[in-house]
Amino acid sequence: MPKTKINTILLCTLFTLFFPLSAGAQYRNPILYADVPDMSVCRAGDYFYMVSTTMHLMPGAPIMRSPDMKHWETISYVFSRIDDGPRYDLLEGTAYGQGQWASSIRYHDGKFYVWFTANGAPGRGFVYTATDPTGPWKLLSRPPHFHDGSLLFDDDGRVYLFHSTGHLTELKPDLTDVLPGGINQQIFERDADEQGLLEGSSVIKHNGKYYLLMISWPKEGHRRQVCYRADKITGPYEKRVILDDAFNGFPYVGQGTIVDDAKGNWYGVIFQDRGGVGRVLTLMPCRWENGWPMLGDKKGCVPKIMEKPIQGCPPVPLVVSDDFSDKEMKMNWQWNHNPVNDAWSLSERPGYLRLKTNRIVDNLYAAPNTLTQRMEGPKCSGVIVLDTSHMKEGDVAGFSAFNGHSGLLSVIADGNKKYLTMNTNIVDLRNSDKAILGVEKSEKERVELKQNRIYLRIDGDFRLGQDIATFYYSFDNKAWKKIGTDFKMRFDYMKLFMGTKFALFNYATKELGGYVDIDFFHYTKDGK
């Protein structure tokens, strides 16, 4: 088992001793009010491990660990970068909305395995393995592309991948490739009343039966969670709807997995689309009724409040403040596409993040070394302080609510002057290779700056019917002035396909050699 097991269990025990159980005995859904899509969860001993989709963000495929399924800590990433062509470096196209998708994590015979597909050309899969989930992770193989796959290590030593709409493919026992001559067949077809793909495969074996969870889209209906069950891996399979529920006024909850704890209790971990913040994580009971894993409370609804499966564990932040005093970047940050590592530094000016220009581009979406963290609901706020002393003519640096539709606070070096602008950007991407066809820009307000040090703030409101970002600036971190207009954040499936992120950026439009220094990122959230 991982070497950190005893330490976390000890923390949970101490937390229980020093804090009353009633103060933290319950949780409120969603358990993670942030973008954690396509999650896969497994248990190894007393710990739960989760991987989710991060697409074009690097490092990617975050491994998150929890002792109680409520508090999830990012402990590693499966890979630091993807080198499947120049588009991952924002050259000759982009990887927006593609890259790493829909991973499957499993623990088997003392090792962890993660399988995922990289969407878009060349469109092959990845299998990584590690003995310790904190890393390092080793690339094991590059199998063919399969959509939304789920790994199963069967009791007889054979290994399978369930994928696409009810397709089963047998893999070699060492997961290096598809097994020649092995099972490779369609095990069921979608019903006549359903449309599109049945997606989000998640398979388990329980009491000798095979259970495949998927999402279904009935004609003229809404997304729901279904389960296919069979006594033999090749079928025949029977189907049942196991969750059909909207939650808190947002769309229907669907896609995820079920997992048991060490005492034999079962739970569902399912995401819900919530607009601009992305796909949030919900946790619910799983009740076995007549051999079916029924999700939700006794009425089949996602509970708003529920007792924690395991008590006494301290909270772990998903998004963190940073004074950039560490020698390495904090685990919670991710770059937009592969970073240019010689164009950023935490050591050249200790206590600051230095972002250097390294490529001449004309928009944020083409800019390397944009650094991101998630935004969280219901409401959150991020503040940075920017030293613009060493910007060059045409440089653009600042802070963004970043997505396919973005709101930006940008400091622009223009002649001998610098200006702070609040503007909006909407990117247009070509479907084939996600190349940037153009960016629709709209400047809402411009302020001339008289000093080089400026504080920038973005507030996000993700309550039902809101998805609003507001923008502020200050010269002393005390007196704040709103700039520009409120900005409507969006989750756009045809653009970046992710929840809105805080983003720190600096790029050149005319000449190289400039840089900015960021003193800190300060984050707060309202969890009410």
Short mmCIF file of N, CA and C in Angstrom, two decimals, residues 31 65 164 210 504 523:
data_model
loop_
_atom_site.label_atom_id
_atom_site.label_comp_id
_atom_site.label_asym_id
_atom_site.label_seq_id
_atom_site.Cartn_x
_atom_site.Cartn_y
_atom_site.Cartn_z
N ILE A 31 -19.95 17.69 -3.62
CA ILE A 31 -18.80 17.60 -2.71
C ILE A 31 -17.60 18.37 -3.25
N ARG A 65 -6.65 11.74 -4.10
CA ARG A 65 -6.78 10.73 -3.06
C ARG A 65 -7.69 11.24 -1.95
N SER A 164 -17.04 2.63 -25.93
CA SER A 164 -18.01 3.04 -26.95
C SER A 164 -19.42 2.70 -26.47
N TYR A 210 -21.40 -8.99 -13.87
CA TYR A 210 -20.74 -7.84 -14.50
C TYR A 210 -21.73 -6.69 -14.57
N LEU A 504 -3.38 33.13 -15.35
CA LEU A 504 -2.34 34.14 -15.33
C LEU A 504 -1.62 34.08 -16.68
N TYR A 523 -6.59 33.34 -2.96
CA TYR A 523 -7.88 32.73 -3.32
C TYR A 523 -8.79 32.61 -2.11
#
